[in-house]
XYZ file of C-alpha atoms in Angstrom:
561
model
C -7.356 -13.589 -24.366
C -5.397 -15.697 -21.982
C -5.648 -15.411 -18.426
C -3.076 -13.718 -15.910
C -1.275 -15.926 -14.192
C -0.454 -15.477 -10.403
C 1.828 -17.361 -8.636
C 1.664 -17.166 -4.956
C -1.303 -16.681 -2.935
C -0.377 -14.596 0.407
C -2.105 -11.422 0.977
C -0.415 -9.641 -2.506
C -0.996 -12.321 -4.376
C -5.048 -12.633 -3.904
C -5.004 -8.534 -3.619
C -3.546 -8.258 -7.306
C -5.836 -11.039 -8.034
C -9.193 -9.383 -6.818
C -8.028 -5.895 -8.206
C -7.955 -7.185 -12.037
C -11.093 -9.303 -11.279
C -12.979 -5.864 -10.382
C -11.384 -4.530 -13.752
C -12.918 -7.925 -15.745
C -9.865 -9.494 -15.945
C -9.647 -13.180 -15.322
C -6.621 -14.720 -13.581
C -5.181 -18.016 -12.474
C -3.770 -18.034 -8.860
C -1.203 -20.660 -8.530
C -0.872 -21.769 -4.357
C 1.811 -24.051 -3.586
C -0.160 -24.580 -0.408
C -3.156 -26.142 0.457
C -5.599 -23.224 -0.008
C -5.510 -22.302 3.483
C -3.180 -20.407 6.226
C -2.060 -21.857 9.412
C -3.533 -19.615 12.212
C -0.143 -17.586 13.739
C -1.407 -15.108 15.736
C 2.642 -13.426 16.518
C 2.711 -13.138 12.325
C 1.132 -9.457 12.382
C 0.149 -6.780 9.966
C -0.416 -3.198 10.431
C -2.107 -1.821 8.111
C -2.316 2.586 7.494
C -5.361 4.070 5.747
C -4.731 4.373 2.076
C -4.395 -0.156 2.635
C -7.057 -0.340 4.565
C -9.164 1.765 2.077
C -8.034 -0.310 -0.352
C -8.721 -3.946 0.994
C -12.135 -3.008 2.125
C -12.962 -1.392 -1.471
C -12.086 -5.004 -3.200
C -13.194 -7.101 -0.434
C -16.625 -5.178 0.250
C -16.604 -5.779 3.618
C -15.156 -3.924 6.622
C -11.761 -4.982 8.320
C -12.630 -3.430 11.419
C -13.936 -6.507 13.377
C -11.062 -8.599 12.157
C -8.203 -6.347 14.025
C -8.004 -3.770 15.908
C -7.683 0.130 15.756
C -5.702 1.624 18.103
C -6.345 4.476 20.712
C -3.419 6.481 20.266
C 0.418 5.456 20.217
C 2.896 6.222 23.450
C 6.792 6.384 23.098
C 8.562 6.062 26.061
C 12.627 6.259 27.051
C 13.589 4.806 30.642
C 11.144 5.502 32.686
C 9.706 8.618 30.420
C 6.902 9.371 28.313
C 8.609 11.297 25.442
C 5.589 11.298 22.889
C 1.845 10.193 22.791
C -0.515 10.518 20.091
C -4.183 10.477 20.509
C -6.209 9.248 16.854
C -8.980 11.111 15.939
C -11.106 11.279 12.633
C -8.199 13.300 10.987
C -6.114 11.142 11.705
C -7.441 7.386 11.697
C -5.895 4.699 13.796
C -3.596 2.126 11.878
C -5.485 -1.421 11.254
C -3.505 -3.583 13.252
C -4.705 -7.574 12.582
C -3.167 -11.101 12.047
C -1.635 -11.795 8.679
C -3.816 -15.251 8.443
C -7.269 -13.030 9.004
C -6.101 -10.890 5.991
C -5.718 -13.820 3.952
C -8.654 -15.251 4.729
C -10.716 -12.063 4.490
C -9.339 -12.021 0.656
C -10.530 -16.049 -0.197
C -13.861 -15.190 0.996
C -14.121 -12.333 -1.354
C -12.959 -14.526 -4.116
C -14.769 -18.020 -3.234
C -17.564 -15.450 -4.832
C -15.264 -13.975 -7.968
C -16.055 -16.376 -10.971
C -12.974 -14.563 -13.034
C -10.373 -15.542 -10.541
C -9.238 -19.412 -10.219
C -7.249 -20.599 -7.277
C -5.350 -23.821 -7.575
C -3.704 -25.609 -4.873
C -0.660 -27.451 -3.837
C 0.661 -26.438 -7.277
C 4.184 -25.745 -7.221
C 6.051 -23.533 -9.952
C 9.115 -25.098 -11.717
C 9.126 -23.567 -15.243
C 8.350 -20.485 -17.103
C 8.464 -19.578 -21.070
C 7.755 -16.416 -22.620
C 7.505 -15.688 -25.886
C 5.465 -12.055 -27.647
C 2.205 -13.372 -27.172
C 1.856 -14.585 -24.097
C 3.194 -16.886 -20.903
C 3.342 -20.566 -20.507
C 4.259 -22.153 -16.839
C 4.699 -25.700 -15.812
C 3.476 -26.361 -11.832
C 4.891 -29.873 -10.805
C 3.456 -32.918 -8.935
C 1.183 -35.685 -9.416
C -0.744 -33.319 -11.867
C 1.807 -31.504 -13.266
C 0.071 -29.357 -15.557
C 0.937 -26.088 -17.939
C -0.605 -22.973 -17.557
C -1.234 -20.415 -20.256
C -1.399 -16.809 -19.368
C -1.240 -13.164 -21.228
C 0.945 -11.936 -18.320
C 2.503 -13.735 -15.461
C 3.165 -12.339 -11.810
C 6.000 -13.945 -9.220
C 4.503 -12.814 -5.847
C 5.960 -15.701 -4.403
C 7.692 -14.125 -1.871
C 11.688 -13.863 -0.583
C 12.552 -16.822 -2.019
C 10.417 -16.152 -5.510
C 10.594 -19.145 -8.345
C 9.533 -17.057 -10.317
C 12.859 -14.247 -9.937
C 15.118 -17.333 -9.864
C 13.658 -18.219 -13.259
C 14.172 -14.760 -14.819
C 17.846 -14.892 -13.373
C 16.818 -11.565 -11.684
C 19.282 -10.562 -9.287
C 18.010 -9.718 -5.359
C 21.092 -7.592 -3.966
C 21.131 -5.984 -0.318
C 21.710 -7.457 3.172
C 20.591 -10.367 5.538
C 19.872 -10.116 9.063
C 19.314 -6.200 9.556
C 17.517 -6.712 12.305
C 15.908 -9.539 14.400
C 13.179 -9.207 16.683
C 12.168 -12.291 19.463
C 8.107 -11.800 18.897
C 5.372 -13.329 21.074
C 1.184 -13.122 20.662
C 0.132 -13.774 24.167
C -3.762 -12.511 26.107
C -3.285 -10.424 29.128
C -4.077 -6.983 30.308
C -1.809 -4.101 29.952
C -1.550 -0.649 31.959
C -2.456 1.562 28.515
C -5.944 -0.229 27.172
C -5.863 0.202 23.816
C -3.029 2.679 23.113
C 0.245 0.825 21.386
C 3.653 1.581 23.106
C 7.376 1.831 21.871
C 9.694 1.525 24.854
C 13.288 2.369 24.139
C 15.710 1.578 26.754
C 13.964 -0.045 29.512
C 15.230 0.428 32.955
C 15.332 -3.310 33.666
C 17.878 -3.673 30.614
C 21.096 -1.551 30.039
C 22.918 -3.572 27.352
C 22.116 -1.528 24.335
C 20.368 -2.936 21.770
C 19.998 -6.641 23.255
C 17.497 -5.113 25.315
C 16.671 -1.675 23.720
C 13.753 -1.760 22.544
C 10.227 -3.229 23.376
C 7.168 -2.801 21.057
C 3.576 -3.798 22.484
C 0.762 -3.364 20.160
C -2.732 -4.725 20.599
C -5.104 -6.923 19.112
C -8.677 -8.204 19.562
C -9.767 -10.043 22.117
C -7.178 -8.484 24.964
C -4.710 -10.175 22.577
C -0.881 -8.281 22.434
C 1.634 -8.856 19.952
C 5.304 -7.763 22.001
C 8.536 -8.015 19.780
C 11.844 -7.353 21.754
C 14.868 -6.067 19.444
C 17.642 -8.787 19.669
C 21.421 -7.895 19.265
C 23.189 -8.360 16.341
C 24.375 -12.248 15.376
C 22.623 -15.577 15.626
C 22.327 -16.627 19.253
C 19.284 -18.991 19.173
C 16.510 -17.992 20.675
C 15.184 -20.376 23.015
C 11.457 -21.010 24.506
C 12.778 -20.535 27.586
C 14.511 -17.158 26.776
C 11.372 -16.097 25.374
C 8.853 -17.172 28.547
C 11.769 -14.736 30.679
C 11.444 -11.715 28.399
C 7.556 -11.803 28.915
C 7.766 -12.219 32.294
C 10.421 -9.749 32.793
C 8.476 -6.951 30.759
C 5.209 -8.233 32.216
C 6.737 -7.596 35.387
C 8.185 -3.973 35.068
C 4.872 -2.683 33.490
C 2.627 -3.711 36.048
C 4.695 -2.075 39.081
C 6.996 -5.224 39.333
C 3.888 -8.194 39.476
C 3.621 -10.313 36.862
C 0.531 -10.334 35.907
C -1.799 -13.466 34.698
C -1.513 -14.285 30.447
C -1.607 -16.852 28.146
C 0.827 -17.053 25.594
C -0.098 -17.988 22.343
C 2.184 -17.817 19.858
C 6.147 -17.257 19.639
C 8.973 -16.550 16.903
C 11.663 -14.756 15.788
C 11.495 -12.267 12.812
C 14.514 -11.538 10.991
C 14.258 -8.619 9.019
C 16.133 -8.451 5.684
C 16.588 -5.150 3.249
C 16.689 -6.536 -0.496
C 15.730 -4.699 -3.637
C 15.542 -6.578 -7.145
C 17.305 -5.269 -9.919
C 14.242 -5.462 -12.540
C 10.415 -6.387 -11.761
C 9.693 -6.644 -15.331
C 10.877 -8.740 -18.058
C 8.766 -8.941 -21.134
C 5.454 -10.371 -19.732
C 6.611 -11.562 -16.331
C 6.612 -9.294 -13.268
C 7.406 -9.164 -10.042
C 5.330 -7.581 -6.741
C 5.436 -7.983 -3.063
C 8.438 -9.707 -1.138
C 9.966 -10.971 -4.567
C 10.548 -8.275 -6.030
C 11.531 -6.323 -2.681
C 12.107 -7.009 1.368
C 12.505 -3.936 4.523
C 11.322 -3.925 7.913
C 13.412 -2.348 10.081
C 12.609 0.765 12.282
C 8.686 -0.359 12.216
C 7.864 -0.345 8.567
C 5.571 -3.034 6.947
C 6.759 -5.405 3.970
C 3.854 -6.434 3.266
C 2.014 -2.800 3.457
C 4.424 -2.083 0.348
C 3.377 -4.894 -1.893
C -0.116 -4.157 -1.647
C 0.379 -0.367 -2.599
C 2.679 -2.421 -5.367
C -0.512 -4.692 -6.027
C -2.573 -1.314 -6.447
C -0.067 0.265 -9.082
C -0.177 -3.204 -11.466
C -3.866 -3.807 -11.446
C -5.093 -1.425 -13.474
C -1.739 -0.749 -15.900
C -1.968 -4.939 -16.225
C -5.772 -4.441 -16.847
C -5.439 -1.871 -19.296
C -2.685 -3.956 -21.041
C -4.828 -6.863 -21.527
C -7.923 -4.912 -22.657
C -6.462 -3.209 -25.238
C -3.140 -4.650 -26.255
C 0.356 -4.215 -25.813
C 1.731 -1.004 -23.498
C 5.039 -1.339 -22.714
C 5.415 2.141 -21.530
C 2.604 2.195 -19.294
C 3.670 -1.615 -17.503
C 7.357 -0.317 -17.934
C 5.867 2.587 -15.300
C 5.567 -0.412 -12.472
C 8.929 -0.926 -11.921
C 9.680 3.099 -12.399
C 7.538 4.214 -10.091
C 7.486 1.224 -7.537
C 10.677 0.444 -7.420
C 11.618 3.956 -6.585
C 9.554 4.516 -3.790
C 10.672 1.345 -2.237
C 14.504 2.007 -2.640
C 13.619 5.941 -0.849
C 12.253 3.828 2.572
C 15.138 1.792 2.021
C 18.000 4.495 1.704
C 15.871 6.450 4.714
C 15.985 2.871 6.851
C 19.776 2.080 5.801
C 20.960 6.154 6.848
C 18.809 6.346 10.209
C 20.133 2.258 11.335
C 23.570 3.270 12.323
C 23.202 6.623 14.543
C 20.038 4.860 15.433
C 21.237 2.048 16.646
C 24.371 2.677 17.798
C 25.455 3.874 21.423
C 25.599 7.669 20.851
C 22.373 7.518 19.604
C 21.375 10.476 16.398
C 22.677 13.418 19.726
C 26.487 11.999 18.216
C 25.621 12.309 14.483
C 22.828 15.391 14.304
C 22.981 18.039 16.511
C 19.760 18.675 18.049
C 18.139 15.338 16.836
C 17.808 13.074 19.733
C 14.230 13.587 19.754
C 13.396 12.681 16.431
C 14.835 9.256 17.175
C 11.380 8.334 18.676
C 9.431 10.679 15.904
C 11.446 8.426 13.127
C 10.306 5.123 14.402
C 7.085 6.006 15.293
C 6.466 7.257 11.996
C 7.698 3.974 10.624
C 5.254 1.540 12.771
C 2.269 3.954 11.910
C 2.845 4.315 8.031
C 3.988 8.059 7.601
C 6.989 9.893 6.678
C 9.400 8.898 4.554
C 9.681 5.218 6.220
C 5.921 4.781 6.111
C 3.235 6.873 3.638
C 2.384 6.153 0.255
C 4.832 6.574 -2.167
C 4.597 9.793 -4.548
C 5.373 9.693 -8.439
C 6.335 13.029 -9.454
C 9.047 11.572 -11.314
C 7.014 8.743 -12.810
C 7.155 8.187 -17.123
C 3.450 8.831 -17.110
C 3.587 12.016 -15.286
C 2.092 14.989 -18.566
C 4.667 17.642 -19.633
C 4.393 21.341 -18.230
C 0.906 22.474 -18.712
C -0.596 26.118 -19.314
C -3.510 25.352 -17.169
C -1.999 23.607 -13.978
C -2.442 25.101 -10.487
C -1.554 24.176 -7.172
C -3.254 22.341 -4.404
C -2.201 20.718 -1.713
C -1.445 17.440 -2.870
C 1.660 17.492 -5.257
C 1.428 15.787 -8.736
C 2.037 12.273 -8.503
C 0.780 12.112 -4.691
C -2.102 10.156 -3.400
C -5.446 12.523 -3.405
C -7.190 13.245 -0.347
C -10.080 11.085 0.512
C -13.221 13.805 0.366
C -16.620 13.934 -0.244
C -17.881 13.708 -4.112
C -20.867 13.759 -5.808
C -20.941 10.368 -8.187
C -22.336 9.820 -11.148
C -25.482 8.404 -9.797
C -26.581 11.470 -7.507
C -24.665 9.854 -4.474
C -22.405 11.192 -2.097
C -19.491 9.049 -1.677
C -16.007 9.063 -0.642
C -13.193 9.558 -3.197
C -10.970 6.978 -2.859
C -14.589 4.465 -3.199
C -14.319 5.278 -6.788
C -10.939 4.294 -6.945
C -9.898 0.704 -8.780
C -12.664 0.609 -11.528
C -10.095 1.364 -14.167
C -11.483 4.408 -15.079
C -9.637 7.928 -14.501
C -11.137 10.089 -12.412
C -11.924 14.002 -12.876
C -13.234 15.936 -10.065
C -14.388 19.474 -10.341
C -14.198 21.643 -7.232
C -17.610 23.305 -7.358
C -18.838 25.158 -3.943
C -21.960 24.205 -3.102
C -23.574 21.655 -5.007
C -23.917 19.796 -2.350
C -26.923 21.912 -1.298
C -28.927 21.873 -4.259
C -31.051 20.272 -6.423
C -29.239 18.360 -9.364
C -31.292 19.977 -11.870
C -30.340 23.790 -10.679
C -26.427 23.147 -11.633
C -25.828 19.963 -13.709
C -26.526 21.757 -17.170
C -25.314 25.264 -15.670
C -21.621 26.835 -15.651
C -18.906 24.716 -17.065
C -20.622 21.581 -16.253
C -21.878 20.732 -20.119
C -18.280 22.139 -21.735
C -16.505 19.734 -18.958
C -19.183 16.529 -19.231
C -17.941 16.739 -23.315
C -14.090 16.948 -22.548
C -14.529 14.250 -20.803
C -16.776 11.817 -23.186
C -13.601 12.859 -25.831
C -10.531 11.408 -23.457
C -8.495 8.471 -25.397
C -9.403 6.364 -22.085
C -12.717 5.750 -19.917
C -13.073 8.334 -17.178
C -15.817 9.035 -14.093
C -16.648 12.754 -13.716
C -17.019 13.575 -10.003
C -17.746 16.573 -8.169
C -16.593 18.025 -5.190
C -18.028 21.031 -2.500
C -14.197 21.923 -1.663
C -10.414 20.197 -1.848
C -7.511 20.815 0.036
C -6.195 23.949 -1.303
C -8.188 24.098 -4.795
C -9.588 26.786 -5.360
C -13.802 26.923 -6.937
C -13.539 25.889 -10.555
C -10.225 23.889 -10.335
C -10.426 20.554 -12.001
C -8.604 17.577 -10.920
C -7.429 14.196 -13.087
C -6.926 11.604 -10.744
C -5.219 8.097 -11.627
C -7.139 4.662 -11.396
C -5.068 3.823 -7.764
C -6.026 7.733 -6.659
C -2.630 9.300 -7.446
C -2.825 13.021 -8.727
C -1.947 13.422 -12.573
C -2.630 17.141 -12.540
C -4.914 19.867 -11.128
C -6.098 22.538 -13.764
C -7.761 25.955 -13.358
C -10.898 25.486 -14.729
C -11.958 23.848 -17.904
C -8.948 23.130 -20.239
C -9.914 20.604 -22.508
C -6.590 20.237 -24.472
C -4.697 20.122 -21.219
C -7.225 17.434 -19.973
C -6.712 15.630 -22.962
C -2.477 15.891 -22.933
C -2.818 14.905 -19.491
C -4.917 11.874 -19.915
C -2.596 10.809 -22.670
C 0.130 11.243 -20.459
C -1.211 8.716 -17.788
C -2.240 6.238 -19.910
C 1.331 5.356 -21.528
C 1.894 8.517 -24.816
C 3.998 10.800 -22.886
C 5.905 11.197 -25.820
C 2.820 12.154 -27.954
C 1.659 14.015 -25.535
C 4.637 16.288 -25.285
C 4.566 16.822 -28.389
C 1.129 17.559 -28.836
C 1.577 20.293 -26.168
C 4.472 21.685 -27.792
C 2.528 22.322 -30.811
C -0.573 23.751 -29.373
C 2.399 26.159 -27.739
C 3.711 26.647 -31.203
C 0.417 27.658 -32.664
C -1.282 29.743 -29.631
C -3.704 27.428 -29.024
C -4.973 27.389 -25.465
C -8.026 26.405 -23.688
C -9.280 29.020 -21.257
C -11.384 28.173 -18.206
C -14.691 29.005 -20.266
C -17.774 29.744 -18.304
C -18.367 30.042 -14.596
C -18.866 26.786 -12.356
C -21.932 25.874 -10.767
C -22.260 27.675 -7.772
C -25.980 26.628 -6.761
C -26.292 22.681 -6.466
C -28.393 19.723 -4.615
C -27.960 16.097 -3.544
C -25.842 14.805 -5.735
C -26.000 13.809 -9.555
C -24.761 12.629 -12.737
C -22.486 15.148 -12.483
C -22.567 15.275 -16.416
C -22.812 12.082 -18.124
C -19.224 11.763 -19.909
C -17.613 8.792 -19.350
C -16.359 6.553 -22.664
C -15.368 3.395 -23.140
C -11.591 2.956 -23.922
C-alpha cells in the first residue's frame, strides 16, 4: 500500500510522522525547507506532561537536558505576590525548551526510522484525490509527484494544503501581540517562572500590563511583554528599553549585566477550520487550527492532534477503509480546540479590559491570575488534554460500567502496571503501539510471584476475552487506580484516553466496547441492545488475584487485528 504523505515538517509534522512509523506505517515527509531549523532561541515551547510523555515515548530519549523544568510558577500584581506554586512529583514541572531543539530532537529519531522519508526544499502546489488513494505534485527543479494512501496538510497558518481543499479558516487576526526577547542574565527567582500583571513602572493598561519571564537552560530567559492593541512597529530600540526597564525594576532599580540573544514580536491569531477531513486529505496542527492568547500553546494542541491521527490513520491503512473511525479526528479534535477557544474568546474582554473580571463576575478578580496561569502551565479548560465523552467512538450505555476517577473519554492516569513481559512500567509507556489497552485493577500483585496469580481468579476468563476482541489489545495489570475499585477492568484507547471502566470481567461489554472504539458504534449498539433484549449479561465471574509477584504476562491475550 502507498505511503502517507506529510506535508510540512515542524514539530507536528515529524511527530505524526514518527507515531505511524512506530505503528509500521511508512510515510513521505514533504519539507519545503532545507531539512534543518534556524536556531531562534525567543521562538519557545512549553510543553505539559501528557506532550512530554508523548515525545519522549516516540523519540526514546529524554527531553529533560534539552529545556528546562521549572521550580514552581509566581503570579504577581503591582508590587504583590498573589499566587506561587511549588512542583512536586504530583505535579511535574511544564517542559519549557526552544521550538528548533524540538525539531531537531524529532530528525534525530528519524535519521534512524527506515519507514519514514524526508524530502527537502520540496514545495507543495497540487493535490488529487480520487477512492484509492492521493497523488501530489511538489514544484522546482525536480518537480516530482508523490503517491500516498492518505495525505496530511500540517503546513501550518498559511497551509497549501487547506487552500487546495478550498477549506475555509474563519476567526480573527491580531488577538493579541506580544514584543518577545531570549536574552542570558540572572533573575531574583532562580528557576521559578513569573507572570507580572500590572507593573508599577507602567500604568497604561494593557501596553504595559503584563510581563511573562520564563526560564531556559543555560541562565537563558525568554520575557514577552503584552503590546496594546493595533500595529505600532516595534522597534529594536523599543525592545533594548523594555529589557532594561524590567531588568531594572526586578533587581531593586540596577540593571543588571545580560546578553540578548534573540528578539520578535508574536502575534497571536484565533482561527478554527471548518473541516480537517476531506476524503483522504487531513488537516493537523496550525492548518487546521491557531490560539494563543492568555498563555496557551498552539503547538501543544497539534501534537495532542498528531496523537489522535496516528493510530486511527494506522489502523486505516492496515486494514482498509474506516471512515467512521478517521471521521472521529475532526469530531473529537476539533471540539476540544473550539472549547479553549470559546474559554480564550469569553475570558479576553473582562480580562483585558480596565475593570478587570471584579466589573463582569462578582467575586472573580482573583481568578484572573488562576485563569492565565492555568493557560501557560497546560490545565484547565485553556490548557489540559482534551476529553471525548462526546466522541462517535465513545460504546453505548453498558450493564457493567463503574466509576473511577477519570471520566470516559478522559486521558488515564499515568500508574504503575505490570506488562506483558513481567515488567513494571508506566502506563502511558504502553501507549502508541496501536494496540488497546486493558488494565485490571488487582491489589497486590505487585508483591508476588507471577506464578501464584497469573492462572488464579479472573485472570484466565479475562486473558481469553481479550485474545477474542475484533482489534489487537495489551493486557496490563495494575496494584490500584484512582478510584477503581479491586477487580475493575479498564479499556484504554491507543493515545491513553478512557473508553470505559467495567466491574469485573464482562466479556460482552469488553467486546461492545472495543467495537465501539475501533469505528462500529452502530453495531455495537445494536449488539448491546440485543443482549438487553435477550437477558444476556456477563457477570464479574470469579474473584481477582489477590496474591501476586514481580510482574508478568499478565495473561497472554493479545491478537492480531
Amino acid at each position: 500500500m502507498d505511503p502517507v504523505i506529510i506535508v510540512g515538517a515542524g514539530p507536528v509534522g515529524l511527530t505524526l510522522a514518527l507515531a505511524l512509523a512506530r505503528q509500521e506505517v511508512p510515510c513521505v515527509v514533504l519539507d519545503e525547507g532545507p531539512g534543518k531549523d534556524e536556531p531562534r532561541p525567543a521562538r519557545t515551547v512549553v510543553l505539559p506532561e501528557d506532550t512530554v510523555v508523548l515525545l519522549e515515548r516516540l523519540t526514546g530519549t529524554s527531553l529533560a537536558g534539552a529545556g528546562l523544568r521549572w521550580a514552581g510558577w509566581r503570579s504577581m500584581r503591582r508590587k504583590q505576590v498573589t499566587r506561587e506554586i511549588a512542583f512536586d512529583d504530583t505535579e511535574p514541572a511544564p517542559l519549557h525548551l526552544a521550538q528548533h531543539v524540538l525539531t531537531g530532537a524529532l530528525r534525530t529519531a528519524l535519521a534512524g526510522e527506515p519507514l519514514v522519508k524526508i524530502v527537502v526544499n520540496a514545495r507543495l502546489d497540487t493535490v488529487e484525490q480520487e477512492p484509492s488513494g492521493v497523488t501530489a505534485h511538489t514544484r522546482g527543479p525536480d518537480g516530482t509527484w508523490w503517491r500516498g494512501s492518505y495525505l496530511v496538510g500540517c503546513d501550518g497558518p498559511r497551509s497549501t494544503v487547506r487552500k487546495l481543499q478550498d477549506i475555509r479558516f474563519p476567526g480573527r487576526t491580531a488577538v493579541e501581540r506580544h514584543a518577545v526577547a531570549a536574552l542570558r542574565t540572572e533573575l531574583p527567582w532562580g528557576a521559578e517562572a513569573l507572570l507580572h500583571r500590572s507593573p508599577p513602572w507602567r500604568t497604561s493598561g494593557p501596553s504595559g500590563g503584563e510581563v511573562t519571564a520564563r526560564p531556559l537552560p543555560d541562565g537563558v530567559w525568554r520575557l514577552d511583554w503584552l503590546l496594546p492593541p493595533g500595529k505600532d512597529l516595534v522597534t529594536p530600540e523599543l525592545l533594548v528599553t523594555r529589557v532594561r526597564e524590567t531588568l531594572g525594576h526586578w533587581n531593586g532599580g540596577t540593571v543588571p549585566s545580560y546578553e540578548l540573544l534573540d528578539t520578535g514580536v508574536h502575534t497571536v491569531h484565533h482561527r478554527l477550520a471548518r473541516r480537517w477531513r476531506n476524503g483522504r486529505v487531513l488537516l493537523a496542527g496550525d492548518a487546521a487550527h491557531l490560539l494563543g492568547a492568555l498563555g496557551t500553546q498552539g503547538l501543544v494542541e497539534g501534537l495532542r492532534d498528531a496523537d489522535n491521527l496516528a493510530w486511527k490513520l494506522a489502523l486505516a491503512w492496515h486494514q482498509g477503509p474506516h471512515d467512521t473511525l478517521l471521521d472521529s479526528f475532526q469530531a473529537e479534535r476539533r471540539a476540544a480546540v473550539a472549547a479553549k477557544l470559546r474559554a480564550a474568546d469569553q475570558a479576553l474582554p473582562p480580562l483585558r479590559g480596565g475593570g478587570g473580571l471584579r466589573g463582569y463576575v462578582p467575586g472573580a478578580a482573583r481568578g484572573q491570575e488562576a485563569l492565565l496561569t492555568d493557560g501557560h502551565l497546560g490545565r484547565g479548560p485553556l490548557g489540559a488534554p482534551g476529553a471525548y465523552a462526546d466522541s462517535p467512538l465513545a460504546p453505548p450505555p453498558l450493564d457493567g460500567e463503574v466509576p473511577v476517577d477519570t471520566p470516559p473519554g478522559a486521558l488515564v492516569e499515568d500508574v504503575r502496571v505490570t506488562a506483558e513481559d513481567g515488567s513494571f512500567v508506566r502506563l502511558r509507556d504502553r501507549l502508541g503501539r496501536g494496540a488497546l489497552l486493558v488494565v485490571l485493577i488487582a491489589p497486590g500483585t505487585g508483591v508476588w510471584e507471577r506464578r501464584h496469580w497469573v492462572s488464579a481468579g479472573v485472570m484466565p476468563r479475562l486473558a481469553a476475552a481479550v485474545t477474542a476482541l475484533p482489534y489487537r489489545a495489551e493486557l496490563l495489570v495494575a496494584e490500584s487506580y484512582p478510584g477503581a475499585a479491586a477487580h475493575t477492568v479498564l479499556l484504554v484507547r491507543p493515545d491513553g484516553h478512557l473508553v470505559t471502566a467495567l466491574g469485573g470481567v464482562r466479556p460482552a461489554d469488553l467486546y461492545t466496547a472495543a467495537q465501539a472504539v475501533l469505528g462500529g458504534a452502530e453495531q455495537a449498539k445494536a449488539g448491546a441492545g440485543a443482549r438487553a433484549a435477550s437477558g444476556a449479561g456477563s457477570g464479574s465471574g470469579g474473584r481477582a488475584a489477590s496474591g501476586a509477584g514481580s510482574g508478568s504476562d499478565a495473561g497472554s491475550g493479545s491478537r492480531a487485528g
